[in-house]
mmCIF file of C-alpha atoms in Angstrom:
data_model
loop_
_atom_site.group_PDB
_atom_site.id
_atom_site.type_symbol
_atom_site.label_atom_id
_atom_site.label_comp_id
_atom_site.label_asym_id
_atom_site.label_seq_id
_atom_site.Cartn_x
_atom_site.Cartn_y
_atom_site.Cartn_z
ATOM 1 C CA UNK Q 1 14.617 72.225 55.102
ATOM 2 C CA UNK Q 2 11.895 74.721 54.958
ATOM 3 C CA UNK Q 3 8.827 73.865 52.655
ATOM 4 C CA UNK Q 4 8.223 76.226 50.098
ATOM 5 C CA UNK Q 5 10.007 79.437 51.955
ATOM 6 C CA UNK Q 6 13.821 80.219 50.588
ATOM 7 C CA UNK Q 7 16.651 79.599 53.244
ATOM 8 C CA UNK Q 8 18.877 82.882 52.650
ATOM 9 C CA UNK Q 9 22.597 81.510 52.370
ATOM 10 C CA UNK Q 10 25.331 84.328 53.369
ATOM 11 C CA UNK Q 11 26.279 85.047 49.820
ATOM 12 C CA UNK Q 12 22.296 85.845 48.824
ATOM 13 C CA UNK Q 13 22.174 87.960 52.025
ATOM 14 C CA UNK Q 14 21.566 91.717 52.206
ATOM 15 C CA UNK Q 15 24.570 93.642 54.234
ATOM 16 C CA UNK Q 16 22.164 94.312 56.754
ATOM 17 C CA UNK Q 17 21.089 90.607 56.843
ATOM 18 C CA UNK Q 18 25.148 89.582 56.653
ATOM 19 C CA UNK Q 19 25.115 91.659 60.119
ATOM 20 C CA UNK Q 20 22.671 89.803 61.588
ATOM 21 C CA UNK Q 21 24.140 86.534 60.335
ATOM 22 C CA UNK Q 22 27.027 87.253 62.335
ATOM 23 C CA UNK Q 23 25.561 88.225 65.510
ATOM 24 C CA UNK Q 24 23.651 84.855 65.386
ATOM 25 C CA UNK Q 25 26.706 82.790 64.459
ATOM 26 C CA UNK Q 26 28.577 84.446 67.573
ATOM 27 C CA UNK Q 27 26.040 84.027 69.907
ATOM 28 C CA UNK Q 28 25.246 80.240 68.457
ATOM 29 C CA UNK Q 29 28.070 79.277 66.426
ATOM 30 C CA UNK Q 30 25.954 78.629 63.502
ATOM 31 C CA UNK Q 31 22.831 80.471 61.714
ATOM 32 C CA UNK Q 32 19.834 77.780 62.258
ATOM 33 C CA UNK Q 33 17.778 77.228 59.079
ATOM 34 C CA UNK Q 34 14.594 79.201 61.377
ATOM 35 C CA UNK Q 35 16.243 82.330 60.894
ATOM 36 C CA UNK Q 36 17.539 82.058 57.743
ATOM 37 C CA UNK Q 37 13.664 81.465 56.602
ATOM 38 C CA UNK Q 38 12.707 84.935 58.802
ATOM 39 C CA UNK Q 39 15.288 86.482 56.776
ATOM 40 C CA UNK Q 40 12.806 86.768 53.837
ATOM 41 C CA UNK Q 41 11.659 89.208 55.966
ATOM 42 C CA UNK Q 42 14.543 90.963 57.668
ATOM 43 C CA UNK Q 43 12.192 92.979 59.567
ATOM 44 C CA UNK Q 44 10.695 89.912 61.634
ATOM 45 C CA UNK Q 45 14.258 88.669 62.428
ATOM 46 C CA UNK Q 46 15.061 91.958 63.958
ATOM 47 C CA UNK Q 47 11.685 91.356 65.839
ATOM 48 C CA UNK Q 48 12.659 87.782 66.731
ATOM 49 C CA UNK Q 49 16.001 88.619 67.824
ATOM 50 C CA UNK Q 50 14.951 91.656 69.917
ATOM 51 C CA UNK Q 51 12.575 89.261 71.695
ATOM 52 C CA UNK Q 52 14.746 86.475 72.444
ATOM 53 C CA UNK Q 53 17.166 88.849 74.103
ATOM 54 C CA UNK Q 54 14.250 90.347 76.126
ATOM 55 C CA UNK Q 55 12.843 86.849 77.292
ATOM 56 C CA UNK Q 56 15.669 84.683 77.057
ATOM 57 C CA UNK Q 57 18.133 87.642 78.650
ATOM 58 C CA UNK Q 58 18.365 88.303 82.708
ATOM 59 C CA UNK Q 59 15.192 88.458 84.559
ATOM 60 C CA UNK Q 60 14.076 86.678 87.882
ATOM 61 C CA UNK Q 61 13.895 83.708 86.333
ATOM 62 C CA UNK Q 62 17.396 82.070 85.541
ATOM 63 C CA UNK Q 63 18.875 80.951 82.282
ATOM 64 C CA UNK Q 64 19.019 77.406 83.150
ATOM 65 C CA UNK Q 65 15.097 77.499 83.965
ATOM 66 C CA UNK Q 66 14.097 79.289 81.168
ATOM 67 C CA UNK Q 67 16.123 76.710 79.240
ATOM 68 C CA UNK Q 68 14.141 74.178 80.866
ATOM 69 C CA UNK Q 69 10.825 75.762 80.237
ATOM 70 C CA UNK Q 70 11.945 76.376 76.639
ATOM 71 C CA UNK Q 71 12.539 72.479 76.354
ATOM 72 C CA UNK Q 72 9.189 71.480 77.667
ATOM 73 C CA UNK Q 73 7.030 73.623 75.074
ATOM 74 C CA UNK Q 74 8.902 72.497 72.313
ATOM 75 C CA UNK Q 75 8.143 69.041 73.534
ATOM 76 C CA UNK Q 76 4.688 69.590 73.571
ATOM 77 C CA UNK Q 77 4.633 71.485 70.125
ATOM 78 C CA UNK Q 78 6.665 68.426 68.740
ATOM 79 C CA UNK Q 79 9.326 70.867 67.095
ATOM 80 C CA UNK Q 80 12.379 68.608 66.436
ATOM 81 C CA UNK Q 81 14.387 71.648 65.537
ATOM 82 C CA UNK Q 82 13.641 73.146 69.317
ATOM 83 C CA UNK Q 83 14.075 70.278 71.340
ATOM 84 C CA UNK Q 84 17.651 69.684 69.469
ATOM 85 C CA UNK Q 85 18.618 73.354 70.331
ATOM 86 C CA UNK Q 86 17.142 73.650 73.714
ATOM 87 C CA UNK Q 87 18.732 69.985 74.957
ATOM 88 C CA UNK Q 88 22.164 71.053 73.284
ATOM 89 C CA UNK Q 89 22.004 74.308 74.969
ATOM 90 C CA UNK Q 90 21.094 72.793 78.762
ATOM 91 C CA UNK Q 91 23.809 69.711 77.923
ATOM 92 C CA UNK Q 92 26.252 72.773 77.192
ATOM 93 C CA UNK Q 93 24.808 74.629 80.890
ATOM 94 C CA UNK Q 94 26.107 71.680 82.842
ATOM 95 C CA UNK Q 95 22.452 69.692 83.033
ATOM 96 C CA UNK Q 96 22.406 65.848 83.291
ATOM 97 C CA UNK Q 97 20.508 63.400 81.171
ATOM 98 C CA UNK Q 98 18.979 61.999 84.517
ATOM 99 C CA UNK Q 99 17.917 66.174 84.753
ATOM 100 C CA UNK Q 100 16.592 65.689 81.494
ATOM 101 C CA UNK Q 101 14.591 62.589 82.174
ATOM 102 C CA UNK Q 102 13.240 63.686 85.012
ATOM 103 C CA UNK Q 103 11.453 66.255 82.962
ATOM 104 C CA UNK Q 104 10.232 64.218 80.822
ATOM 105 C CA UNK Q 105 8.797 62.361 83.925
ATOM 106 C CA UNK Q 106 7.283 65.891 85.065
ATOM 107 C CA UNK Q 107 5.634 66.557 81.582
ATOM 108 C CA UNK Q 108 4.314 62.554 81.648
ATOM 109 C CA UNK Q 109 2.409 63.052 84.847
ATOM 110 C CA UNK Q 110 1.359 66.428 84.663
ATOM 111 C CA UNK Q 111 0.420 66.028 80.442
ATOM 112 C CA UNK Q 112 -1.211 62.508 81.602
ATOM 113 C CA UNK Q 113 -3.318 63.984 84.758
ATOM 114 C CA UNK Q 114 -4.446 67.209 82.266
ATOM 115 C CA UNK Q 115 -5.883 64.102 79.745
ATOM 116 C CA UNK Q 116 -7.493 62.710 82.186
ATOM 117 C CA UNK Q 117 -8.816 65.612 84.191
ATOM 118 C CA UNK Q 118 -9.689 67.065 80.687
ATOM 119 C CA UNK Q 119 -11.303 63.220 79.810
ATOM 120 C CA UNK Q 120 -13.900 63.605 82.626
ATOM 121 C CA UNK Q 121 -14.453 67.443 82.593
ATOM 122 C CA UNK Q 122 -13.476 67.485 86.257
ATOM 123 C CA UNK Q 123 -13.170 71.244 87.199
ATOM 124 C CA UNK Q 124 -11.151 73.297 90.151
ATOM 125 C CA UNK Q 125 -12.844 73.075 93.388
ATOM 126 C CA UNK Q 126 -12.412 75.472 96.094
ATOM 127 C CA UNK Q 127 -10.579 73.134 98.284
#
């Protein structure tokens, strides 16, 4: 539920908007409640979408790892809606929950060591 922003249903939407509702529902099988808020401004979906496909799309990097790195900022922004999309989507690309735990154990250490690195001001040395 968004807080004070209308979520555009199907029926309320514009027939370019009812477009774009169904090239999100047949990419994700459902139109999240994200982009229904963007729709207020169909403009910044089109933006969002273009740049998902750009990013998310082929590159060097491969799906599953972007999927990955997806996951771990979500974590740490604390976005519930994120890290439910971004586990489903790795679950669906084959990944394990010991895969997932163990990047939870990556983002412990590496979060915890920043803390503490961060704690005592300690800064890069040369070696």
């Amino acid at each position: 539920m968004a807080i004070g922003v209308k979520l555009v249903s199907n029926e309320e939407a514009s027939p370019e908007v009812k477009q774009l509702f169904e090239q999100i529902e047949k990419q994700m099988g459902f139109i999240p409640p994200t982009m229904r808020a963007m729709t207020n401004k169909p403009e910044y979906l089109k933006l969002f979408l273009e740049k998902s496909r750009v990013v998310m799309g082929s590159g060097k990097i491969d799906g599953k790892t972007k999927l990955f790195v997806a996951l771990t900022v979500s974590i740490l922004n604390n976005c519930e809606m994120c890290i439910t999309t971004y586990t489903n989507k790795l679950k669906e690309a084959g990944v394990t929950d010991e895969e997932i735990v163990e990047l939870l154990s990556i983002i412990d250490l590496v979060g915890g060591l920043n803390h503490f690195n961060n704690g005592l001001m300690i800064k890069p040395s040369e070696k």
